[in-house]
XYZ file of C-alpha atoms in Angstrom:
704
model
C -131.846 -5.903 211.713
C -129.106 -7.988 213.366
C -129.121 -8.972 216.955
C -125.843 -9.207 218.908
C -124.956 -9.229 222.533
C -121.253 -9.219 223.557
C -119.635 -9.737 226.915
C -115.845 -9.066 227.427
C -114.059 -10.313 230.488
C -110.966 -8.269 231.447
C -108.181 -10.213 233.012
C -106.689 -8.747 236.169
C -103.018 -8.416 237.142
C -101.021 -11.604 237.676
C -103.704 -13.729 236.096
C -103.016 -17.320 235.356
C -104.981 -19.131 232.632
C -107.936 -16.732 232.274
C -109.176 -15.270 229.040
C -112.025 -13.115 227.815
C -115.167 -14.437 226.195
C -117.556 -12.767 223.768
C -121.189 -13.917 223.359
C -123.623 -12.587 220.784
C -126.944 -13.312 219.151
C -127.516 -12.270 215.585
C -130.526 -12.679 213.367
C -129.974 -13.986 209.896
C -126.128 -14.072 209.871
C -124.450 -16.509 212.246
C -120.672 -16.545 212.335
C -117.915 -14.222 213.579
C -115.175 -12.200 211.994
C -112.519 -9.617 212.526
C -113.389 -6.225 210.970
C -109.888 -5.909 209.547
C -109.222 -9.498 208.648
C -110.268 -12.148 206.193
C -111.040 -15.759 206.729
C -113.626 -18.246 207.810
C -115.236 -18.984 211.154
C -117.931 -20.966 212.869
C -120.257 -19.975 215.673
C -123.091 -21.421 217.679
C -125.187 -20.067 220.468
C -128.381 -18.879 222.057
C -129.208 -15.424 223.141
C -131.883 -12.859 223.699
C -131.907 -9.439 222.209
C -132.239 -7.269 219.224
C -129.095 -6.375 217.322
C -128.180 -3.866 214.752
C -125.111 -3.915 212.571
C -123.778 -3.695 209.110
C -122.217 -6.404 206.974
C -122.842 -9.092 204.505
C -122.324 -12.790 204.937
C -122.966 -16.180 203.578
C -123.563 -19.167 205.729
C -125.623 -22.102 206.687
C -127.258 -22.693 210.001
C -129.868 -24.520 211.943
C -131.745 -23.327 214.932
C -134.934 -23.189 216.893
C -136.617 -20.246 218.421
C -139.937 -18.703 219.386
C -140.973 -15.191 219.694
C -139.046 -12.029 219.199
C -136.426 -10.585 221.420
C -135.265 -7.063 221.849
C -131.814 -5.744 222.543
C -128.821 -3.892 221.223
C -125.921 -5.596 219.435
C -122.244 -4.653 219.107
C -120.761 -3.079 216.040
C -120.813 -5.647 213.294
C -117.816 -7.695 212.277
C -117.885 -8.773 208.690
C -117.019 -12.389 208.094
C -117.226 -15.361 205.880
C -117.969 -18.652 207.521
C -120.295 -21.263 208.715
C -122.130 -21.456 211.977
C -125.162 -22.359 213.945
C -127.367 -19.880 215.667
C -130.902 -18.830 216.563
C -133.264 -16.876 214.338
C -136.487 -15.205 215.411
C -139.608 -16.790 214.023
C -143.273 -17.306 214.777
C -144.718 -20.754 214.651
C -142.961 -23.943 213.814
C -141.650 -25.230 210.505
C -138.747 -25.941 208.266
C -137.412 -23.943 205.349
C -134.481 -22.839 203.257
C -133.617 -19.433 201.978
C -130.951 -17.061 200.748
C -130.470 -13.515 201.773
C -128.161 -10.680 202.551
C -128.095 -8.799 205.757
C -126.093 -6.313 207.699
C -124.550 -7.332 210.916
C -122.106 -9.768 212.288
C -121.756 -11.708 215.421
C -121.139 -14.883 217.189
C -123.174 -15.875 220.147
C -126.117 -17.423 221.786
C -129.778 -16.327 221.823
C -133.064 -17.265 223.328
C -136.516 -16.456 221.992
C -140.001 -17.654 221.598
C -141.128 -19.948 218.838
C -139.440 -22.796 217.106
C -138.226 -23.689 213.688
C -135.416 -24.919 211.566
C -133.815 -23.090 208.706
C -130.785 -22.739 206.510
C -129.351 -19.581 205.048
C -126.457 -18.421 202.922
C -124.668 -15.107 202.907
C -121.449 -13.425 201.810
C -119.029 -11.351 203.832
C -115.430 -10.426 204.540
C -113.426 -11.014 207.688
C -111.560 -13.515 209.804
C -113.262 -15.502 212.389
C -111.232 -16.228 215.577
C -111.487 -16.004 219.300
C -111.257 -12.525 220.811
C -107.887 -10.979 221.833
C -107.031 -10.896 225.536
C -105.024 -8.068 227.111
C -103.487 -8.687 230.525
C -103.722 -5.378 232.326
C -101.018 -6.212 234.872
C -98.264 -8.819 235.034
C -98.528 -12.488 234.165
C -96.763 -15.548 235.531
C -96.818 -18.639 233.316
C -96.535 -22.162 234.666
C -96.846 -25.568 233.077
C -100.462 -25.815 234.213
C -101.549 -22.479 232.788
C -99.776 -22.085 229.478
C -102.467 -23.891 227.441
C -105.147 -21.390 228.499
C -103.144 -18.383 227.273
C -103.370 -18.996 223.529
C -105.466 -15.856 222.980
C -103.327 -13.474 225.042
C -102.266 -10.657 222.710
C -100.649 -8.295 225.174
C -99.265 -8.036 228.704
C -99.098 -4.546 230.140
C -96.702 -5.557 232.893
C -94.004 -8.245 233.159
C -94.308 -11.740 231.745
C -92.509 -14.248 233.971
C -91.889 -17.899 233.145
C -90.640 -19.957 236.054
C -91.487 -23.644 236.332
C -89.122 -26.611 236.209
C -91.921 -28.776 234.802
C -92.591 -26.533 231.796
C -91.271 -27.995 228.522
C -92.674 -25.581 225.929
C -93.801 -21.960 225.923
C -96.065 -21.169 222.968
C -98.039 -17.924 222.948
C -99.073 -17.609 219.313
C -100.887 -14.271 219.539
C -98.720 -12.371 222.027
C -97.659 -9.133 220.300
C -96.594 -6.732 223.042
C -95.101 -6.754 226.566
C -95.224 -3.502 228.489
C -92.660 -4.573 231.082
C -90.024 -7.332 231.030
C -89.930 -10.821 229.587
C -88.271 -12.956 232.229
C -87.603 -16.629 231.368
C -85.034 -17.848 233.886
C -84.052 -21.203 235.355
C -86.597 -23.467 233.681
C -84.596 -26.674 233.582
C -86.963 -28.654 231.304
C -87.944 -25.847 228.940
C -86.938 -26.919 225.419
C -88.880 -24.536 223.205
C -89.961 -20.895 223.274
C -92.242 -19.730 220.461
C -93.469 -16.127 220.530
C -93.891 -15.653 216.774
C -96.019 -12.467 216.940
C -94.096 -10.643 219.669
C -92.983 -7.301 218.196
C -92.009 -5.144 221.168
C -90.814 -5.432 224.750
C -90.707 -2.173 226.655
C -88.271 -3.495 229.223
C -85.743 -6.300 229.356
C -85.844 -9.639 227.553
C -84.032 -12.108 229.822
C -83.695 -15.753 228.783
C -81.133 -17.239 231.152
C -80.117 -20.617 232.543
C -82.631 -22.776 230.723
C -80.476 -25.870 230.301
C -82.702 -27.740 227.832
C -83.640 -24.793 225.623
C -82.963 -25.659 221.974
C -85.462 -23.555 220.001
C -86.168 -19.855 220.371
C -88.600 -18.047 218.058
C -88.713 -14.261 218.438
C -88.933 -13.719 214.720
C -90.961 -10.464 214.811
C -89.291 -8.802 217.784
C -88.227 -5.387 216.500
C -87.835 -3.157 219.557
C -86.582 -4.003 223.041
C -84.677 -2.218 225.777
C -82.281 -5.008 226.811
C -81.718 -8.529 225.486
C -79.915 -10.959 227.791
C -79.453 -14.523 226.523
C -77.123 -16.329 228.904
C -76.366 -19.761 230.267
C -78.572 -21.752 227.893
C -76.310 -24.727 227.332
C -78.304 -26.423 224.561
C -79.169 -23.384 222.427
C -77.344 -23.603 219.077
C -78.776 -20.756 217.001
C -79.909 -17.321 218.072
C -81.657 -15.205 215.464
C -83.544 -11.934 215.714
C -84.465 -11.316 212.073
C -86.608 -8.217 212.749
C -84.692 -6.554 215.601
C -83.720 -3.040 214.509
C -82.912 -1.226 217.730
C -82.179 -2.029 221.348
C -80.557 -0.608 224.401
C -78.246 -3.508 225.224
C -77.680 -6.954 223.720
C -75.890 -9.549 225.843
C -75.115 -13.138 224.839
C -72.972 -14.845 227.471
C -71.891 -18.363 228.352
C -74.122 -20.389 226.066
C -71.976 -23.496 225.651
C -73.620 -24.898 222.518
C -74.269 -21.645 220.699
C -72.725 -21.625 217.216
C -74.497 -18.746 215.491
C -75.863 -15.288 216.348
C -77.733 -13.594 213.494
C -78.896 -9.969 213.753
C -79.404 -8.915 210.134
C -81.524 -5.799 210.813
C -79.973 -4.450 214.004
C -78.833 -0.872 213.319
C -78.558 0.907 216.659
C -77.538 -0.036 220.188
C -77.667 2.699 222.822
C -75.797 0.673 225.446
C -73.756 -2.543 225.603
C -73.280 -5.207 222.933
C -71.566 -8.069 224.760
C -70.867 -11.507 223.280
C -68.823 -13.352 225.872
C -67.799 -16.891 226.760
C -69.620 -18.806 224.036
C -67.005 -21.491 223.255
C -68.714 -22.934 220.135
C -69.666 -19.619 218.506
C -68.324 -19.468 214.953
C -70.638 -16.969 213.236
C -71.607 -13.513 214.474
C -73.712 -11.593 211.942
C -74.185 -7.908 212.701
C -74.049 -6.665 209.133
C -76.451 -3.739 209.586
C -75.137 -2.319 212.872
C -74.233 1.321 212.282
C -73.850 2.823 215.745
C -73.312 1.436 219.235
C -72.181 2.508 222.675
C -70.042 -0.364 224.036
C -69.085 -3.439 222.035
C -67.316 -6.362 223.714
C -66.577 -9.646 221.952
C -64.449 -11.830 224.172
C -63.563 -15.412 225.088
C -65.394 -17.024 222.189
C -62.920 -19.790 221.412
C -64.276 -20.874 217.989
C -64.848 -17.447 216.456
C -62.518 -16.945 213.469
C -63.849 -13.769 211.835
C -65.283 -10.657 213.433
C -66.777 -8.151 211.011
C -68.926 -5.069 211.494
C -69.212 -3.928 207.872
C -71.614 -1.014 208.471
C -70.348 0.252 211.838
C -69.263 3.914 211.757
C -69.228 5.026 215.383
C -68.789 3.618 218.869
C -69.626 6.180 221.522
C -67.924 4.298 224.369
C -65.625 1.236 224.242
C -64.721 -1.495 221.753
C -63.126 -4.608 223.296
C -61.976 -7.675 221.360
C -60.276 -10.036 223.774
C -59.369 -13.656 224.365
C -60.877 -15.107 221.194
C -58.396 -17.941 220.729
C -59.224 -18.806 217.072
C -59.847 -15.274 215.804
C -57.782 -14.564 212.692
C -59.595 -11.700 210.937
C -60.948 -8.324 212.047
C -62.962 -6.112 209.725
C -64.191 -2.635 210.661
C -64.057 -1.007 207.211
C -66.130 2.084 208.060
C -65.408 2.658 211.742
C -64.462 6.330 212.089
C -64.396 7.023 215.820
C -64.410 5.369 219.243
C -65.569 7.516 222.146
C -63.850 5.438 224.833
C -61.252 2.645 224.651
C -60.389 0.424 221.707
C -58.844 -2.779 223.072
C -57.523 -5.725 221.019
C -56.198 -8.111 223.641
C -54.891 -11.700 223.791
C -56.254 -12.993 220.500
C -53.505 -15.557 219.941
C -54.383 -16.479 216.337
C -55.050 -12.977 215.050
C -53.111 -12.502 211.811
C -54.955 -9.540 210.314
C -52.604 -6.652 209.793
C -53.969 -3.821 211.876
C -52.923 -1.419 209.150
C -52.648 -0.997 205.388
C -50.726 -3.573 203.398
C -50.809 -4.849 199.863
C -52.305 -8.076 201.079
C -55.919 -9.106 200.810
C -58.042 -9.026 202.953
C -57.805 -5.313 203.817
C -56.697 -3.890 207.184
C -58.869 -3.964 210.279
C -59.337 -0.206 210.851
C -58.632 1.554 207.550
C -60.611 4.778 208.219
C -60.348 5.138 212.000
C -59.588 8.787 212.844
C -60.160 9.170 216.589
C -59.969 7.114 219.786
C -60.909 9.375 222.677
C -59.401 7.285 225.443
C -57.100 4.255 225.136
C -56.031 2.360 222.021
C -54.618 -0.873 223.425
C -53.229 -3.680 221.252
C -51.690 -6.246 223.565
C -50.837 -9.939 223.643
C -51.760 -10.790 220.047
C -49.024 -13.277 219.219
C -49.329 -13.359 215.409
C -49.928 -9.726 214.485
C -46.966 -8.445 212.485
C -48.037 -4.975 211.352
C -49.936 -2.233 213.177
C -50.803 0.895 211.271
C -53.772 3.212 211.578
C -53.424 5.265 208.401
C -55.983 7.968 209.293
C -55.771 8.071 213.094
C -55.219 11.701 214.115
C -55.928 11.698 217.839
C -55.900 9.214 220.710
C -55.922 9.263 224.494
C -53.526 6.531 225.614
C -51.696 4.388 223.071
C -50.542 1.017 224.404
C -48.768 -1.463 222.116
C -47.402 -4.268 224.269
C -46.494 -7.972 224.268
C -47.180 -8.685 220.604
C -44.419 -11.209 220.049
C -44.337 -11.199 216.205
C -44.986 -7.483 215.669
C -42.311 -5.973 213.428
C -43.785 -2.669 212.236
C -45.553 0.090 214.136
C -46.514 3.183 212.145
C -49.044 5.923 212.879
C -48.479 8.192 209.875
C -50.841 11.084 210.726
C -51.159 10.897 214.519
C -50.497 14.403 215.852
C -51.443 14.295 219.520
C -52.151 11.961 222.404
C -53.925 13.165 225.526
C -52.581 10.298 227.615
C -49.552 7.991 227.462
C -47.712 6.268 224.604
C -46.418 2.843 225.672
C -44.449 0.545 223.370
C -43.319 -2.402 225.435
C -42.238 -6.061 225.244
C -42.733 -6.502 221.516
C -39.875 -8.932 221.006
C -39.726 -8.749 217.171
C -40.345 -5.012 216.737
C -37.845 -3.324 214.421
C -39.636 -0.256 213.016
C -41.360 2.558 214.914
C -42.608 5.669 213.115
C -44.667 8.605 214.425
C -43.783 11.197 211.764
C -46.352 13.858 212.774
C -46.705 13.317 216.531
C -46.159 16.696 218.187
C -47.398 16.399 221.759
C -47.960 13.710 224.391
C -49.883 14.890 227.434
C -48.586 12.216 229.805
C -45.779 9.670 229.257
C -43.794 8.159 226.408
C -42.536 4.694 227.374
C -40.418 2.481 225.108
C -39.363 -0.541 227.144
C -38.167 -4.134 226.625
C -38.393 -4.398 222.850
C -35.656 -6.953 222.311
C -34.555 -6.264 218.709
C -35.551 -2.620 218.284
C -32.374 -1.028 216.972
C -33.303 2.615 216.548
C -35.603 5.350 217.700
C -33.579 7.713 215.595
C -31.893 8.160 212.271
C -30.154 5.294 210.539
C -27.116 6.140 208.448
C -28.326 4.120 205.489
C -28.357 7.260 203.343
C -26.570 10.562 203.548
C -29.538 12.187 205.244
C -30.547 9.133 207.205
C -34.028 7.729 207.516
C -36.624 9.751 209.428
C -36.551 9.747 213.183
C -39.165 7.714 214.996
C -40.466 10.944 216.563
C -39.172 13.762 214.336
C -41.717 16.399 215.423
C -42.319 15.473 219.048
C -41.837 18.690 221.005
C -43.628 18.194 224.309
C -43.965 15.366 226.839
C -46.186 16.274 229.770
C -44.774 13.724 232.193
C -42.056 11.075 231.679
C -40.068 10.014 228.620
C -38.667 6.587 229.429
C -36.496 4.440 227.162
C -35.323 1.331 228.978
C -34.260 -2.305 228.627
C -34.050 -2.292 224.842
C -30.846 -4.346 224.489
C -30.390 -3.790 220.723
C -31.221 -0.080 220.699
C -28.318 1.880 219.207
C -29.721 5.386 218.697
C -32.294 7.687 220.246
C -33.251 10.762 218.271
C -35.797 13.394 219.283
C -34.706 16.320 217.099
C -37.638 18.619 217.985
C -38.110 17.771 221.655
C -38.299 20.999 223.682
C -39.474 19.979 227.129
C -40.105 16.943 229.297
C -41.992 17.920 232.421
C -41.339 14.661 234.261
C -38.445 12.208 234.017
C -36.237 11.754 230.973
C -34.942 8.241 231.588
C -32.595 6.323 229.283
C -31.731 3.130 231.134
C -30.372 -0.359 230.537
C -29.789 -0.074 226.800
C -26.482 -1.904 226.381
C -26.055 -1.195 222.641
C -26.899 2.512 222.808
C -24.241 4.731 221.225
C -26.160 7.954 220.525
C -28.668 10.153 222.349
C -29.713 13.206 220.365
C -32.021 15.795 221.938
C -30.586 19.034 220.501
C -33.595 21.253 221.314
C -34.356 20.023 224.826
C -34.467 23.141 227.024
C -36.121 21.928 230.219
C -36.699 18.616 231.933
C -37.719 17.237 235.260
C -35.394 14.392 236.236
C -32.742 13.470 233.647
C -31.439 9.946 234.215
C -29.025 8.113 231.916
C -27.957 4.849 233.523
C -26.504 1.459 232.611
C -25.951 2.250 228.943
C -22.590 0.548 228.585
C -21.801 1.469 224.968
C -22.637 5.181 225.152
C -19.427 7.217 224.640
C -20.692 10.782 224.777
C -23.644 12.550 226.357
C -24.441 16.143 225.559
C -27.604 18.106 226.274
C -26.646 21.214 224.365
C -29.831 23.281 224.927
C -30.844 22.158 228.419
C -31.194 25.233 230.644
C -32.996 23.903 233.704
C -33.678 20.539 235.298
C -35.132 19.284 238.531
C -32.491 16.582 238.923
C -29.658 14.886 237.025
C -28.407 11.324 237.400
C -25.648 9.848 235.218
C -24.849 6.434 236.655
C -22.954 3.289 235.588
C -22.342 4.055 231.935
C -19.082 2.148 231.491
C -18.097 3.570 228.092
C -18.977 7.202 228.789
C -16.001 9.534 228.446
C -17.635 12.956 227.983
C -20.633 14.513 229.741
C -21.565 18.090 228.875
C -24.425 20.484 229.546
C -23.190 23.779 228.126
C -26.437 25.756 228.730
C -27.529 24.410 232.109
C -27.824 27.167 234.721
C -29.556 25.495 237.618
C -30.702 22.217 239.149
C -33.596 22.500 241.576
C -32.941 19.068 243.071
C -29.864 16.841 243.143
C -27.108 16.111 240.663
C -25.441 12.672 240.654
C -22.453 11.447 238.618
C -21.579 7.956 239.862
C -19.916 4.787 238.600
C -18.963 5.874 235.097
C -15.688 3.990 234.845
C -14.211 5.804 231.812
C -15.549 9.294 232.340
C -12.735 11.815 231.989
C -14.384 15.009 230.788
C -17.325 16.864 232.351
C -18.332 20.370 231.448
C -20.976 22.620 233.051
C -19.705 26.072 232.110
C -22.716 28.170 233.260
C -24.168 26.056 236.084
C -24.826 28.399 239.012
C -26.626 26.374 241.646
C -27.681 22.922 242.831
C -30.457 23.233 245.364
C -29.976 19.840 246.952
C -27.013 17.419 246.626
C -24.063 17.315 244.240
C -22.543 13.830 244.354
C -19.584 12.573 242.313
C -18.364 9.112 243.177
C -16.565 6.079 241.712
C -15.675 7.569 238.366
C -12.343 5.755 238.233
C -10.806 7.373 235.152
C -11.600 10.962 236.060
C -8.352 12.864 236.510
C -9.307 16.520 236.563
C -13.051 16.195 236.444
C -13.691 18.753 239.149
C -10.800 20.993 238.263
C -9.210 22.396 235.163
C -9.311 20.487 231.892
C -6.568 20.952 229.315
C -8.506 21.666 226.134
C -5.424 21.756 223.872
C -1.721 22.583 223.926
C -2.409 26.194 222.912
C -5.247 26.997 225.313
C -5.403 27.436 229.012
C -7.199 24.928 231.107
C -10.913 25.283 231.825
C -12.865 24.403 234.951
C -15.683 21.839 235.002
C -17.881 24.060 237.213
C -16.466 27.561 236.787
C -19.622 29.425 237.918
C -21.078 27.063 240.505
C -21.750 29.190 243.573
C -24.249 27.326 245.641
C -24.867 23.719 246.778
C -27.636 23.599 249.348
C -27.110 20.221 250.992
C -24.359 17.650 250.444
C -21.359 18.279 248.186
C -19.612 14.913 248.031
C -16.568 13.893 245.981
C -15.408 10.368 246.739
C -13.476 7.333 245.509
C -11.806 8.729 242.406
C -8.528 6.935 242.053
C -7.083 9.181 239.316
C -8.433 12.599 240.328
C -5.656 15.043 241.183
C -7.404 18.354 241.776
C -10.751 19.920 242.622
C -11.568 23.538 241.897
C -14.744 25.566 242.548
C -13.732 29.152 241.946
C -17.182 30.681 242.697
C -18.456 28.338 245.408
C -19.498 29.978 248.668
C -20.646 28.670 251.992
C -24.171 27.467 252.560
C -25.774 27.493 255.970
C -27.152 24.006 255.543
C -24.566 21.938 253.748
C -21.848 19.358 254.211
C -18.655 19.255 252.179
C -17.225 15.746 251.900
C -14.011 14.851 250.070
C -12.965 11.296 250.882
C -10.989 8.381 249.445
C -9.587 10.165 246.414
C -6.181 8.552 246.546
C -4.459 10.824 243.992
C -6.032 14.111 245.037
C -3.370 16.731 245.756
C -5.120 20.066 245.400
C -8.467 21.646 246.342
C -9.208 25.261 245.454
C -12.353 26.900 246.830
C -11.224 30.492 247.414
C -14.629 31.857 248.437
C -15.429 29.190 251.016
C -14.608 30.308 254.530
C -14.330 27.955 257.476
C -15.811 28.942 260.786
C -15.393 26.853 263.908
C -19.184 26.822 264.217
C -19.334 24.831 260.969
C -16.662 22.245 261.758
C -19.050 19.287 261.718
C -20.094 20.123 258.116
C -16.686 19.304 256.646
C -15.263 15.842 256.163
C -11.935 15.231 254.431
C -9.925 12.055 254.795
C -8.185 9.236 252.939
C -7.037 11.607 250.248
C -3.419 12.353 249.272
C -1.667 14.105 252.159
C 0.333 16.640 250.181
C -2.207 19.488 250.090
C -2.867 21.956 252.873
C -6.247 22.851 254.267
C -8.139 24.405 251.352
C -10.254 27.052 253.094
C -9.533 30.310 254.872
C -10.106 29.798 258.612
C -11.646 32.113 261.195
C -12.478 31.625 264.868
C -10.119 28.698 265.141
C -10.293 26.646 268.332
C -8.438 23.641 269.662
C -11.473 21.342 269.628
C -11.499 21.023 265.805
C -12.599 17.478 264.989
C -10.759 16.878 261.689
C -7.489 15.181 262.640
C -6.130 14.869 259.117
C -6.579 18.520 258.179
C -6.812 20.441 261.409
C -6.925 24.111 260.408
C -5.492 25.138 263.765
C-alpha cells in the first residue's frame, strides 16, 4: 500500500509568476516521476493519509513518524531516484531494508510514531516539477519571468512588454493558444522557447533593439510570423516550421540569414522586405504559397525557390540592389501578378539560353494577372518558353534588354506593353492570337522591326504573325529606328490604331485589317505609302504630318462614323477612297502642299480616264473643310448632297480653279453654312442656287 496526497493549483487568467504545486505522502517509496518519462528525482515531505498505487522504485530515505494514517493517493508515477519522506511505523528505532512496492509520489506526511530507516527500490520515470497550464492570457515582466519555468502551456495570449527585461527563457512552454507578442522591449537580448511547438495565432517579435538570439527551434505550426525592426538580430532560423499563414521579416538592419528548411506551405503572405544586410534566404522546401514579396534587401545576391510549384496570388521581386540570380525551376503558375522590378544588378536571363546557370522561369505556363519586368538594368534576354497565358504583359525600362521572345504565348487578357527598352532589337510573339486590351510598343530606341526583314527571300517571321484581335488600342510610337510594322493576320482593332513619331518607318502592313476604331498615322517622316486594303469601317481617321507620304489609299472603306483628317502631309499627291459613302462628323483636308488633284480626278495613266478621289461620297454630317493647298487645282464630289447640319469651307487654295458638286443645292436659308474665299478667282459659283436674295453674305462668290 502506497500513500499519496496531491494538490494542484490552477493558475488563473493573466497570472504573473504563479505555478502549481503537488504534495504527496507515500509509504515505502519516496521520490517522484513522470509516468511517461525516465530519469531521476528527489523528494522530501510530510503528510497524512493512506495511498494506493502501482510501481516499483529504488531509493534511500530517512524519516520519522508515529502511528498510521489513512487516505487515498493519486495514481502512481513510476520513477527512479532518491528522496526523503515519512514511513508509517510503531515505536521508535533504526533499521535498514530493501523492498519493492507499488506506488509513486512526492510529498509530505504526518503520522504517529517515530523512527529512522533506509530503503532501496527500482522504478522507471522522470522526476521533475509538475507542468503548469495558464488557462487565460499571461503577461511576462522582468520580475516574473523566473517563476514561470514550469509553464507548459498558455491558453490565451503571451505578452512580453518590459524595458528592463534582458532575457526570456521558458524552457517547458510547448503551446500558445492565442498570440505570442514580444514588442518594444529595448533591453531584451535573448529569447529561448526551445519546446514551443505551436502558436494558434500570431507570433510577433518586433522592435526589440538589443535582441541577438532567438530560439524557436521546435515551432512547427503558426498562423502568422512577424519578425520586424530587431536591429541586432543576425540569424533567423525556424528549423521545424512546416506550415504557416503568413511569414513577414521586415526592416531588421543586422539580419544576414533567414533559414526555413522545412517550410512547405504558406496560405497568405511571405514578405522579406528592407533587410539591408540579408545575404542568404533559404526556403528550399517551400512548395506552395499565396503572396511572395522579396524587396529592398540590398545585400541579397541569389533568390531561389527550388521546390516552389504554385503561387496563388502575387510574386514580387523588387529593389534588391545586389541581386544577380533568380531561380524558380519548378514554378508552373502564378494566380496574380509576377513582378520583377528595379533589381539593378540582375543578370540572370529570364529565359532559356545555352549559359549556365539555367533561366529563372523555365516551366512557367500561366500568369493570371500581370507579368511585369521593369527597370532591371542588366537583363539582356527575356523568354518564357512555356508561358501560354497571361493577363497584362509589361516589359519596360530594361536598358540592356536585347531579346524578347514568348514562343508559345497565345492569349493575353489584359495589355501588352513593350516600352523604353533602349537596347531592344528582337521581339517575337509567334503564336499570340488575341489581346483583350491594348498592345503598346513605345520608345524602344534601336528596335528596327516589328515585321519581316528582307534578309532572306521569305523574310524572317513577323513579330506578331498570328495576332488577329486587339480589344482596345494598338499603339506604336516614338521608336526612332523602327523601319517596318507587320501584322499580317490582324483583323480588327476595337480602339485606336496609332502609328506615331517613328521617323525611320517605311512600311506599315496590315493586309487583313477590316475594322478599327481610330486610325492615326502621324509624324512618320520616312513613310512613302499607306494602304489599308481591307479596312471597311472605322470610327475615325487621322493622317497628319507624314512628310514623305505620297500615296494614301483605303480601297474598301465604306464609312467613317466619326471624323476624317488629312493634314500637313507635305508630299501627298494621291489619295483614293473609291467606295467611301459617308463621314458622320468632319472631313478636313489641310496643308497638303503637293496635292494637285487630291479631291478631284487623278490621271491614272495616259490610256485611262481620270478617277475621282471620293467618287461615291454622299454625306458629310458636320464640317467639310478644304484649305491651304497651294497646288490643288480642282475639287470634285460627284455624289455629295446637302446635309442639314454642315458647313462647307473652301479657303486659301491659291491654285484652285474648279469645284464640281452637282448634287449640292444652295438655298438662301443655308447661306451661313458656306465659306469660300482666297481661292483662285477664275471659277464660278459651284452650286445650283434657289431662293436667291440680295442679302447673301459671300462677297467673293455671290450667287445672286
